[in-house]
Coordinates of C-alpha atoms in Angstrom, one line a residue:
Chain A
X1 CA 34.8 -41.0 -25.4
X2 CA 32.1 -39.0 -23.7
X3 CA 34.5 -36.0 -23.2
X4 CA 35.7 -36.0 -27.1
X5 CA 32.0 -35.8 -27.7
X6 CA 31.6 -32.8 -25.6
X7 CA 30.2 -34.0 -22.6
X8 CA 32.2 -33.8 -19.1
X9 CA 32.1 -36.9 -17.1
X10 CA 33.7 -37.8 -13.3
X11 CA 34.0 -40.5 -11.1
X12 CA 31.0 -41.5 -8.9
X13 CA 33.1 -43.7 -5.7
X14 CA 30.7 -42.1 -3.2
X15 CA 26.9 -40.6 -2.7
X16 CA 28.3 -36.7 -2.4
X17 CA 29.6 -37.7 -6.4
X18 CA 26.6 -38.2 -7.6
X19 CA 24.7 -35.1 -6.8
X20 CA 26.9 -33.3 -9.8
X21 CA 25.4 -35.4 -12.2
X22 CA 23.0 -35.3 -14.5
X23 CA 23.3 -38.4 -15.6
X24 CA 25.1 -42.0 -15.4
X25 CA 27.1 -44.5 -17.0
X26 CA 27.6 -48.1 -15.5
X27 CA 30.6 -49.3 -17.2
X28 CA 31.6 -53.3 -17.3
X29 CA 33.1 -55.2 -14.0
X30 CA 31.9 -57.8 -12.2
X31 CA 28.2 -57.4 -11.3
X32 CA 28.6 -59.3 -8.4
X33 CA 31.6 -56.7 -7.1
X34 CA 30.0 -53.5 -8.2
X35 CA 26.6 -54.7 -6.3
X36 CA 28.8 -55.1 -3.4
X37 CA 30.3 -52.3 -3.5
X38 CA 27.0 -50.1 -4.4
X39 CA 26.0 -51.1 -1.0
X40 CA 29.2 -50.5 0.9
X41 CA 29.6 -47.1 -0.6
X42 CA 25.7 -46.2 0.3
X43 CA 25.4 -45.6 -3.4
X44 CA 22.2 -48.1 -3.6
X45 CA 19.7 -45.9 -2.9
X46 CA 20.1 -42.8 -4.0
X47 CA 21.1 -43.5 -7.6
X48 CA 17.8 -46.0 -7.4
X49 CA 16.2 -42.5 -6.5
X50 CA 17.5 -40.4 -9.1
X51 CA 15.9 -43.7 -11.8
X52 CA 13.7 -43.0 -10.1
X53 CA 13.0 -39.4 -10.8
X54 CA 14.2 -39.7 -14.3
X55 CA 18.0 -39.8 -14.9
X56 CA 19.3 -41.1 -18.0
X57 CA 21.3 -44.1 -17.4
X58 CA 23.4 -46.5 -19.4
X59 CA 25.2 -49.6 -18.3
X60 CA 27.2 -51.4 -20.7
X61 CA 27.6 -56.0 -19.9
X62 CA 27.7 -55.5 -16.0
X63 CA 26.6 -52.3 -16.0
X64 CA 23.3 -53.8 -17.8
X65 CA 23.2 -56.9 -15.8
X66 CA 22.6 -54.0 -12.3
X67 CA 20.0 -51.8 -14.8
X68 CA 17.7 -55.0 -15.4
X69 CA 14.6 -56.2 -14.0
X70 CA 15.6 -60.1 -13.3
X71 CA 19.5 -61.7 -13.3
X72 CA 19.4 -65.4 -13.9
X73 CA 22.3 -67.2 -12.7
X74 CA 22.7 -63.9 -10.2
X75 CA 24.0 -64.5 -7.1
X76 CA 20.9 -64.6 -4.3
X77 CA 22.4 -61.6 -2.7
X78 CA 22.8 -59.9 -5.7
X79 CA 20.7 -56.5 -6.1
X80 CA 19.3 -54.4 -9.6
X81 CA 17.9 -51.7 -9.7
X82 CA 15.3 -53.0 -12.0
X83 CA 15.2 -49.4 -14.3
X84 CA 14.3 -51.4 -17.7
X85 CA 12.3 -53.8 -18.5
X86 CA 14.5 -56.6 -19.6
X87 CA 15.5 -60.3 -18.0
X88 CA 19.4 -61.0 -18.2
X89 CA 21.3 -64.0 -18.3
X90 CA 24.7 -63.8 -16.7
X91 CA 28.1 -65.0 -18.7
X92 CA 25.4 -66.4 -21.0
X93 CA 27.8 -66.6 -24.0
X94 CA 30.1 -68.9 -22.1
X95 CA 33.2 -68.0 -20.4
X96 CA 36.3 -66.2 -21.2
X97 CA 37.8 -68.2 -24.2
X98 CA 33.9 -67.8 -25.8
X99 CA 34.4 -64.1 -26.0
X100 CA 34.0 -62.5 -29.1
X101 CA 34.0 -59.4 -31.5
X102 CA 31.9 -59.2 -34.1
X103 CA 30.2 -56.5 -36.7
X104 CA 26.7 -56.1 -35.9
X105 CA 23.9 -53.9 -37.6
X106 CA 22.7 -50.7 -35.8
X107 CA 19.2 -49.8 -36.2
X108 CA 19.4 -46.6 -38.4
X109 CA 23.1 -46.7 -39.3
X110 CA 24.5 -48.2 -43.0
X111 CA 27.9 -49.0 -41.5
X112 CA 28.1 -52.3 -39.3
X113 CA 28.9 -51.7 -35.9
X114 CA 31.9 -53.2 -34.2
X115 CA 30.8 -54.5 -30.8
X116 CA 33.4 -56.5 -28.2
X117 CA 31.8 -59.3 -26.0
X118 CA 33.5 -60.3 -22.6
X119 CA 31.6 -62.6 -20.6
X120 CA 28.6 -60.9 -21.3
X121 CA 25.1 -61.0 -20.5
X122 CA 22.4 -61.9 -23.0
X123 CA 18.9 -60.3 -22.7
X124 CA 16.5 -63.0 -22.6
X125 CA 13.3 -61.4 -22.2
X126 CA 12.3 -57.3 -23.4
X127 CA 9.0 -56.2 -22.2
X128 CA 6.8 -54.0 -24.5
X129 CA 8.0 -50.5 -23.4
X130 CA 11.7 -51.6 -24.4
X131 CA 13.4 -51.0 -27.7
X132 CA 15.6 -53.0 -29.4
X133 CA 18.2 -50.9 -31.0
X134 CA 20.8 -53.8 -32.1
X135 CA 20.8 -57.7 -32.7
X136 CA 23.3 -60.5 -32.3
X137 CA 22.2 -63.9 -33.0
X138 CA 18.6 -63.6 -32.3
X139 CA 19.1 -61.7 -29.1
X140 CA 18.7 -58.0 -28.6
X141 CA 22.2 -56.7 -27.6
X142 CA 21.4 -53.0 -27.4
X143 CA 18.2 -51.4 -25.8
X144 CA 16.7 -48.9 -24.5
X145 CA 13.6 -47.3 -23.1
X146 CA 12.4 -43.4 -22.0
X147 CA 15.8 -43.0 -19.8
X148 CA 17.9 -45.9 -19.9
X149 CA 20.0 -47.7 -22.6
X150 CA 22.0 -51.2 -21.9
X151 CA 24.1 -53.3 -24.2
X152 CA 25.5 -57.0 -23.6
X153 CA 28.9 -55.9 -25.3
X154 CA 31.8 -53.1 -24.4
X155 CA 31.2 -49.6 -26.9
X156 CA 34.0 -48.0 -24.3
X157 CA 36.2 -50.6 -26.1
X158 CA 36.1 -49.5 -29.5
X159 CA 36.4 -45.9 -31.4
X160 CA 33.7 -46.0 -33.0
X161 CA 31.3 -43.1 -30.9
X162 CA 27.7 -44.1 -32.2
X163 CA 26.2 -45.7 -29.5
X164 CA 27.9 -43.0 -26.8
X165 CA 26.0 -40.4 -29.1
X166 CA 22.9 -42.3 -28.8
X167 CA 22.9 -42.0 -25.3
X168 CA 23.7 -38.5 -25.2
X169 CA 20.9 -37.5 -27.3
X170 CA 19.0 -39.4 -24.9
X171 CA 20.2 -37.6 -22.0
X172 CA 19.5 -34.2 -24.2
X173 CA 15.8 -35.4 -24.8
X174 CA 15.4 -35.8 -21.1
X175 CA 16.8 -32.6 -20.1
X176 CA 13.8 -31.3 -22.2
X177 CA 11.5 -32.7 -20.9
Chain B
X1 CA 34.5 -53.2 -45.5
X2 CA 33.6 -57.2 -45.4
X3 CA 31.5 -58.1 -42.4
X4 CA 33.6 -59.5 -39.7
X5 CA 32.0 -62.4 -38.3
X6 CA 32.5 -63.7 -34.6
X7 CA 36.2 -63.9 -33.4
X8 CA 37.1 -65.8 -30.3
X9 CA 40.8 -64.8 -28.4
X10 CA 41.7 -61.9 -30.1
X11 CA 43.7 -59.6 -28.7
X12 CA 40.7 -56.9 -28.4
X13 CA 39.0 -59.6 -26.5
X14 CA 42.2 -60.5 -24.2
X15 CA 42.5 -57.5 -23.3
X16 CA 38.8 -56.5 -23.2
X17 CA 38.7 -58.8 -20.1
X18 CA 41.7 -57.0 -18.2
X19 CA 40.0 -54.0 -18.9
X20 CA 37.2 -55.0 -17.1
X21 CA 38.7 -56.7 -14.0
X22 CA 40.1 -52.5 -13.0
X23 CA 40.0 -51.7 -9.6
X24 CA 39.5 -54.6 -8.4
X25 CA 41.2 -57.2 -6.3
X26 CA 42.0 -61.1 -7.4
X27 CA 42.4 -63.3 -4.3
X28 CA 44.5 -66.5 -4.4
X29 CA 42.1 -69.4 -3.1
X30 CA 42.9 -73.0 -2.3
X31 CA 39.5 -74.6 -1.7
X32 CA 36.3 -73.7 -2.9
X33 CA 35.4 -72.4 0.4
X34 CA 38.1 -69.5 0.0
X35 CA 36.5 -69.0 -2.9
X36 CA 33.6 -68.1 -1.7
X37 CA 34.8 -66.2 0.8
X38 CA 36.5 -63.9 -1.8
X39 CA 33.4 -63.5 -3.7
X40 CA 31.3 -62.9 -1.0
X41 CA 34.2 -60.1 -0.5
X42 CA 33.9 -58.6 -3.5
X43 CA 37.2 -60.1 -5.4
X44 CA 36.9 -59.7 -9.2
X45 CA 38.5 -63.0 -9.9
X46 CA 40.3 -65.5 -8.1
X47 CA 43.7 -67.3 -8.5
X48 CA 42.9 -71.3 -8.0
X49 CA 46.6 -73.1 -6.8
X50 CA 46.8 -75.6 -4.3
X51 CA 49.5 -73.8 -2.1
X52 CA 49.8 -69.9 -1.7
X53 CA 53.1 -68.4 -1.9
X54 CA 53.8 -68.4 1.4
X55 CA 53.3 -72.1 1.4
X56 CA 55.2 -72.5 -1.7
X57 CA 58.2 -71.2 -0.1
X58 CA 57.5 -73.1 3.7
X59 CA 57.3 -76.1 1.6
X60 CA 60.3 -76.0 -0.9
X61 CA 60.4 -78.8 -3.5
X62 CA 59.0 -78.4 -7.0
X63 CA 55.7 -76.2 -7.6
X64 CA 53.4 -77.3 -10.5
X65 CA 50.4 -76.3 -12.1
X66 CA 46.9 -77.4 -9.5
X67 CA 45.2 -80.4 -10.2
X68 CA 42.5 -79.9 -12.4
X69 CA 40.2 -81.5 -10.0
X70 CA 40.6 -78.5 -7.8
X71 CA 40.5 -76.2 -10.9
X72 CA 36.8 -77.1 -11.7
X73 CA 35.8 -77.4 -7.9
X74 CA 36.6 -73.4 -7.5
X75 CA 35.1 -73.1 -11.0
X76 CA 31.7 -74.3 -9.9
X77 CA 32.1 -72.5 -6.5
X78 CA 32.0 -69.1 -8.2
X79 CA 30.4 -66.8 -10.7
X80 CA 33.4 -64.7 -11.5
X81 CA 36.4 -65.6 -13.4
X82 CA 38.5 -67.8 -12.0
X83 CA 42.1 -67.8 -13.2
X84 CA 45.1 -70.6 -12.8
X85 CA 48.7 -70.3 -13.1
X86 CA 51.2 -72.3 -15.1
X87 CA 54.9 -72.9 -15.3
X88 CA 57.0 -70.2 -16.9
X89 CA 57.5 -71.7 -20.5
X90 CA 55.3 -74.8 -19.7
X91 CA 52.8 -74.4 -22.7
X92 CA 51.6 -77.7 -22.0
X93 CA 50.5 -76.7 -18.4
X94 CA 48.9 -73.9 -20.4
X95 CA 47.3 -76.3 -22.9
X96 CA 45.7 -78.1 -20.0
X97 CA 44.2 -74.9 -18.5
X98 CA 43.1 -73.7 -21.6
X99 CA 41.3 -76.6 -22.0
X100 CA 39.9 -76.7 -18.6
X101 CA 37.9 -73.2 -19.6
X102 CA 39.8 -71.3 -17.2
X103 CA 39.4 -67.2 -17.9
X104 CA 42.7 -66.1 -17.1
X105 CA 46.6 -68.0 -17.5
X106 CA 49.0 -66.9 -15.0
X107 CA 52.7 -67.6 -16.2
X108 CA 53.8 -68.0 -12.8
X109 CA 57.7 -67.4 -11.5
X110 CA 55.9 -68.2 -8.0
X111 CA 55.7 -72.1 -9.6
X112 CA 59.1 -73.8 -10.7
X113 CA 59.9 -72.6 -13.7
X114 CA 60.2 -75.7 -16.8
X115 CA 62.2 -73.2 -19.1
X116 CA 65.1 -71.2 -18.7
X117 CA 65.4 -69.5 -21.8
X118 CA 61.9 -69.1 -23.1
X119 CA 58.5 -67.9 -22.0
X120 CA 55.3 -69.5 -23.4
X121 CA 54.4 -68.4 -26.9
X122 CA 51.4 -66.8 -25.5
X123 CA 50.1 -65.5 -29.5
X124 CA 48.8 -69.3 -29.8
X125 CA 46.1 -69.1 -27.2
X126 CA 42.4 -67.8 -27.3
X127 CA 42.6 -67.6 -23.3
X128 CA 44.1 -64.6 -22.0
X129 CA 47.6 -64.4 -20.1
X130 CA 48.9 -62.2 -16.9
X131 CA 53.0 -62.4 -16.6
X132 CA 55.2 -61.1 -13.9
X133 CA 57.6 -58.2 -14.5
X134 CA 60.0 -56.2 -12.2
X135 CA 60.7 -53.7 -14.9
X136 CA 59.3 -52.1 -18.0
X137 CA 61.7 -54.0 -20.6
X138 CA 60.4 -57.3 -18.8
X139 CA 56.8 -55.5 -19.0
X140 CA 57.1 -55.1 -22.8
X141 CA 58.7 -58.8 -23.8
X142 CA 56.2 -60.6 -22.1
X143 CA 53.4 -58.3 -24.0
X144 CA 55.4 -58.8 -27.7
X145 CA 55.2 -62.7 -26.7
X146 CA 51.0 -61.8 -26.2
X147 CA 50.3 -61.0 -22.6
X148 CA 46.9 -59.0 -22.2
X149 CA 48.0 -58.0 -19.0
X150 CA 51.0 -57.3 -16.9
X151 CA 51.4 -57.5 -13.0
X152 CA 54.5 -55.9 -10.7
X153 CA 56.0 -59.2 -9.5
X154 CA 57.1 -57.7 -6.2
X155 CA 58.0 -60.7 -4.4
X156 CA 55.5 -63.3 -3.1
X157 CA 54.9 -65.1 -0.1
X158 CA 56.2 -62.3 1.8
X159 CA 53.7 -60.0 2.8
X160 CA 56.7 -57.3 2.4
X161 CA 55.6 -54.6 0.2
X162 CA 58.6 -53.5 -0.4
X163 CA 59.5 -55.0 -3.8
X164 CA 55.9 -54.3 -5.7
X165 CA 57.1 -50.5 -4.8
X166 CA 60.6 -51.1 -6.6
X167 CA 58.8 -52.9 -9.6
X168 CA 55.8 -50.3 -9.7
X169 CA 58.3 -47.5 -9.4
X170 CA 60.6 -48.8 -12.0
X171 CA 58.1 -49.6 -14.8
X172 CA 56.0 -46.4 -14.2
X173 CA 59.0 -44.8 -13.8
X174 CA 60.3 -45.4 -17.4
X175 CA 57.2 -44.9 -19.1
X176 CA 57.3 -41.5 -18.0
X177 CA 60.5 -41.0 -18.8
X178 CA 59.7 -42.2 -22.5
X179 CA 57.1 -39.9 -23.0
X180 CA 59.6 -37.3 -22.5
X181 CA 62.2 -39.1 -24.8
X182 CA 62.5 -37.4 -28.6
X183 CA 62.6 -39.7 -31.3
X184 CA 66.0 -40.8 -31.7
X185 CA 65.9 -41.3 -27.8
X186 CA 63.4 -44.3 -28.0
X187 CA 66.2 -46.4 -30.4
X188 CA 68.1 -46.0 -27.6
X189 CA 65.3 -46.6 -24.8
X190 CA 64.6 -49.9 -27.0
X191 CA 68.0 -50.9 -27.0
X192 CA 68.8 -50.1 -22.9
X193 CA 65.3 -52.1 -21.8
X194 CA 65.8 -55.1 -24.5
X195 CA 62.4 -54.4 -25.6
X196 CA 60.6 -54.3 -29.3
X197 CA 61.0 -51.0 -30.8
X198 CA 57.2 -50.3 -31.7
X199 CA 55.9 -51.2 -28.5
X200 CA 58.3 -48.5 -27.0
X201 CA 57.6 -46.2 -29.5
X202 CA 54.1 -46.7 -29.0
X203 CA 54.4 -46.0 -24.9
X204 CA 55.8 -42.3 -25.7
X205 CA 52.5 -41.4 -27.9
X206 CA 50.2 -43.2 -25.7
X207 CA 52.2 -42.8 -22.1
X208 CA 51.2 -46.1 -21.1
X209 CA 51.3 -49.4 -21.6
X210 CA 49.5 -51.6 -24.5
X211 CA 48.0 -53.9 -21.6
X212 CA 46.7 -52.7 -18.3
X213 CA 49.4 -52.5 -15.4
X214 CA 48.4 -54.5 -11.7
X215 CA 50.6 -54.8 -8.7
X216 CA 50.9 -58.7 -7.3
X217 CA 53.9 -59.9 -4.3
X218 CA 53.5 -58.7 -1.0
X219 CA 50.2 -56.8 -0.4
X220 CA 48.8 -57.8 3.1
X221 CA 46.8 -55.0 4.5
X222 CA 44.5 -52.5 3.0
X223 CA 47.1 -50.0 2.9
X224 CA 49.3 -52.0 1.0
X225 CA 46.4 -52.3 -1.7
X226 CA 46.1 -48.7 -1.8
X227 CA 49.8 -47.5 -1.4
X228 CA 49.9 -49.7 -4.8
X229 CA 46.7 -48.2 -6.2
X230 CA 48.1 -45.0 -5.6
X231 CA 51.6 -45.5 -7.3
X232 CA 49.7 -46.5 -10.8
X233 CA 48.4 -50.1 -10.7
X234 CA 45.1 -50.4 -11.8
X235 CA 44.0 -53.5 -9.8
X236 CA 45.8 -55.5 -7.1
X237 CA 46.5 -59.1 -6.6
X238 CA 46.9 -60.4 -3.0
X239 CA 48.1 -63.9 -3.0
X240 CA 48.7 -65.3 1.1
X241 CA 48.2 -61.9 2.5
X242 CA 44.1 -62.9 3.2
X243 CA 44.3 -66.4 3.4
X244 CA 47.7 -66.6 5.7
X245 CA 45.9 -63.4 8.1
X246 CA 44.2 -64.6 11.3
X247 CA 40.8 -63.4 9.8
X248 CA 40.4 -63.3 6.3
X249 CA 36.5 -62.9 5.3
X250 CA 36.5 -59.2 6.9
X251 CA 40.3 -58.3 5.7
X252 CA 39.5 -59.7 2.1
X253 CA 36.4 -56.9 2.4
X254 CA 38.5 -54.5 3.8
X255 CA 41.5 -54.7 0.6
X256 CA 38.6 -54.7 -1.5
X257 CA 36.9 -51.3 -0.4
X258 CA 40.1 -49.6 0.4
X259 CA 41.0 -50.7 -3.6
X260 CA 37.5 -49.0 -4.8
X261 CA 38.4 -45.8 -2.2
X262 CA 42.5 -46.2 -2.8
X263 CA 42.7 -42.1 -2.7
X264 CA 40.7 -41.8 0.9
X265 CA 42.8 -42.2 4.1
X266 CA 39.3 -41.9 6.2
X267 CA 38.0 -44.7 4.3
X268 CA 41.3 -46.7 4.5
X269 CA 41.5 -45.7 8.0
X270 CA 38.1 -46.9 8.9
X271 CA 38.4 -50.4 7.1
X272 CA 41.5 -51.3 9.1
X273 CA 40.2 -51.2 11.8
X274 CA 39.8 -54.8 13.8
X275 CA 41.1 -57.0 11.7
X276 CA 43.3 -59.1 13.7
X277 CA 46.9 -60.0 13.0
X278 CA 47.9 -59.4 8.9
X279 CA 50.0 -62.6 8.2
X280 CA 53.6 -62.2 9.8
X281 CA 55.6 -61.4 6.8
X282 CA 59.2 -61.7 6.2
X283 CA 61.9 -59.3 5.3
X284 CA 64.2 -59.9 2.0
X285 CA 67.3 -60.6 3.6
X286 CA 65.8 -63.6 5.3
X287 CA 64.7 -64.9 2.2
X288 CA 67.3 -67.2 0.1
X289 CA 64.8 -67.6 -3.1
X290 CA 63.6 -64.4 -4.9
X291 CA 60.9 -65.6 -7.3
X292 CA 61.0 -62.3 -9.0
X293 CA 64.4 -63.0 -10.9
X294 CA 63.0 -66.0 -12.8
X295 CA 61.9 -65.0 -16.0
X296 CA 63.9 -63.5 -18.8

C-alpha cells in the first residue's frame, strides 16, 4: 500500500535494516512473538532510540499493543516501547470468533471507513497529548500524537489508503521539522 | 453506501487472522505446560491434541478430536490463539470446537477421518479453518468449501521432510505455471486440478493463492523450518518435531528465530547449535499409513 502511494518500504529482520529508514511501521502478529523476537534480533534498543530521537512510527493491533505505554493482560515478560501515551488492553474484543469488520467514521473524512478487527487490542486510557483520530463503540480505535499513530484494527487489510496517507503526511511533517 | 455494522466470521476476518499468524511457527502441545513452553518460545499459536503425530501413529487405533477439558486447560495457559483439530468431515467435532472459542479449526487427515466422501462445509462457521493439501487442486477445493488457510500436508509424525518439499513444490509449482497459462489454458488447468474455475482464474491475475500458504508434516530442525520458509510457505507448523526432540524449550526457540531469519544460513547456523538429538524420524517406506492421501 505504502509503495502505490509513493513511498519505498523494506524489511527490518535485523538492526543493520533499520539504519535505512526513515521511518517504521509495526504491522499485526502476536505481541508476545514480535517482543520476543525484538529482543532476539537486538532490535529493542535501537528502534527505542530512534522514538526516541523522533521517528515516525505506526503500529497497527500488535504493532500498537508494542507502541503503548501499559499492556493489560501482557505477559510479565512482555516489553513496549512506551512511544504514546495510551493504556491497551490485549484480545479485549474477545477471541477469534468475536472478530469483526465494521464501517467506522474517520475524523475529517465523509465516507465511512472500513476497518477489520482480529483479536485486537482496545485503548483503554489516552493521555492528553494523544489524539483521537477514529471511534468504535466508545473507544478510540485510531490515534496519534507528534510521531506515532496506532490503530486496534488491520488498514493493511483493506484498499482503502486513507489512514496509510495519514501517516505519511505525518512522516512528511516530521522530516520538516 | 449503507453503513455496514459489525460482522463476525466473515471471510475478511478468517482470513485476516491467517494473515496475521505469517512467519511464524504453531507448535503442537499436549499439556498446558508445552504450552507454555511454546509461548515462552515465541510460537504464534498452538495446536491443542492429546497425542502428537508421532504418537498417533505409535499408538494405532482410532484418533478423535481432544477432550475439551484439555482444550480450555491450554486455552487458559496462553495468551495467543490456540487452535484444535477435528475429524475430516466431522462438522460435529467442529461444532464442539467452535463452541469451545477456539481461534483456529484444523480439519485434520492426522485424526481418523469420519467421512469418505465429503469435507466439512466450512462456509457455515464464524471460526476460521486450516486444511491439509498435497497439491494445488486439493489447495483450491478445500478453499471453495471455506478454508481461510491452507497447509502442505507433507506427512506427519515423521520428522521426514521429504513430503512437505513434494507438496510445497507441487502447489507452488502450479501456481506459477498458471500465471503463465493464456486464457483458454485455465479451462483446461480447472479441469486437470478438479478445482473451481474462478478460483484458478483468479490465481493467474493474482499469482497466488486466495488464502495464505504454510508448510505442516515433518519439520524437525531449524533447517527444516527454513528450507520450507524458503520454498514459499509463509509460516510453518511443527507438530512432534519439538515435543518428541530430547530438548524442546531451546529447539522450539531455535525453529522460531530461524523462521523470522529463514534467508540467513549464519543465523540458522548459529541457532542449531546444541540442541541435542531432533526426534529420530522415520523414512516413508517404513511407514504403512500415509495420512496425506486422506482427503478428497
Amino acid at each position: 500500500m505504502l509503495e502505490r502511494l509513493g513511498a519505498p518500504t523494506r524489511e527490518v529482520r535485523l538492526p543493520h535494516d533499520l539504519e535505512e529508514c526513515d521511518a517504521l511501521v509495526m504491522p499485526g502478529g502476536e505481541s508476545t512473538t514480535m517482543s520476543k523476537l525484538l529482543e532476539t534480533s537486538q532490535l529493542f534498543d535501537p528502534i527505542a532510540k530512534r522514538i526516541a530521537d523522533g521517528m515516525p512510527i505506526f503500529g497497527t493491533c500488535a504493532g500498537m499493543i508494542l507502541l503503548a505505554r501499559d499492556v493489560l493482560d501482557g505477559r510479565d515478560d512482555q516489553r513496549s516501547f512506551d512511544a504514546i501515551d495510551i493504556d491497551v488492553q490485549r484480545n479485549a474484543y474477545g477471541r477469534q470468533v468475536d472478530s469483526f469488520e465494521t464501517d467506522i467514521v474517520l475524523q475529517g473524512h465523509a465516507d465511512l471507513l472500513h476497518a477489520v478487527f482480529i483479536r485486537a487490542p482496545r485503548i483503554v486510557r489516552m493521555g492528553s497529548g494523544v489524539t483521537a483520530l477514529a471511534e468504535h463503540q466508545d473507544s478510540p480505535v485510531l490515534v496519534r500524537s507528534t510521531n506515532v499513530m496506532a490503530a486496534s484494527f488491520h488498514p493493511e487489510l483493506t484498499d482503502d489508503d486513507r489512514v496509510h496517507r495519514m501517516f505519511l503526511d505525518l512522516v512528511t511533517t516530521a522530516h520538516e521539522k | 453506501m449503507a453503513k455496514q455494522e459489525h460482522t463476525t466470521g466473515s471471510m475478511r476476518v478468517q482470513r485476516g487472522l491467517a494473515e496475521m499468524l505469517k512467519g511464524g511457527v504453531i507448535m503442537d502441545v499436549v499439556t498446558p505446560a508445552q504450552a507454555k513452553i511454546a509461548e515462552d518460545a515465541g510460537a504464534v499459536a498452538v495446536m491443542a491434541l492429546e497425542r502428537v503425530p508421532a504418537d498417533i501413529r505409535r499408538d494405532g487405533g482410532v484418533a478423535r478430536m481432544s477432550d475439551p477439558e484439555m482444550i480450555e486447560g491450554i486455552k487458559a495457559a496462553v495468551s495467543i490463539p490456540v487452535m484444535a483439530k477435528a475429524r475430516i468431515g466431522h462438522f460435529v467435532e467442529a461444532q464442539v470446537l467452535e463452541a469451545l472459542g477456539v481461534d483456529f479449526i484444523d480439519e485434520s487427515e492426522v485424526l481418523t477421518p469420519a467421512d469418505e466422501a465429503h469435507h466439512i462445509d466450512k462456509l457455515k462457521f464464524t471460526v476460521p479453518f486450516v486444511c491439509g493439501a498435497t497439491n494445488l487442486g486439493e489447495a483450491l477445493r478445500r478453499i471453495s468449501e471455506g478454508a481461510a488457510l491452507i497447509r502442505s500436508k507433507g506427512e506427519a509424525g515423521t520428522g521426514n521432510i521429504v513430503e512437505a518439499v513434494r507438496h510445497l513444490r507441487s502447489i507452488i509449482g502450479d501456481i506459477r505455471k498458471i500465471t503463465q497459462a493464456d486464457s483458454a489454458e485455465l479451462f483446461d488447468w480447472a479441469k486437470k486440478l478438479n478445482a473451481p474455475l474462478p478460483l484458478v482464474q483468479e490465481i493467474a491475475e493474482t499469482g497466488w493463492l486466495q488464502v495464505p500458504l504454510f508448510c505442516a508434516g515433518g519439520i524437525a530442525t531449524p533447517a527444516d523450518a527454513a528450507l520450507a520458509m524458503q520454498l514459499g510457505a509463509e509460516s510453518v507448523f511443527v507438530g512432534s518435531g519439538i515435543f518428541k526432540s530430547d530438548d524442546p524449550a531451546p529447539r522450539a526457540k531455535a525453529i522460531v528465530e530461524a523462521t523470522t531469519h529463514f534467508r540467513d544460513a549464519h543465523i540458522i547456523a548459529k541457532v542449531s547449535r546444541k540442541l541435542g538429538a531432533p526426534m529420530t524420524g522415520i523414512a516413508m517406506d517404513e511407514i504403512n499409513q500415509r495420512y496425506a492421501e486422506r482427503g478428497w
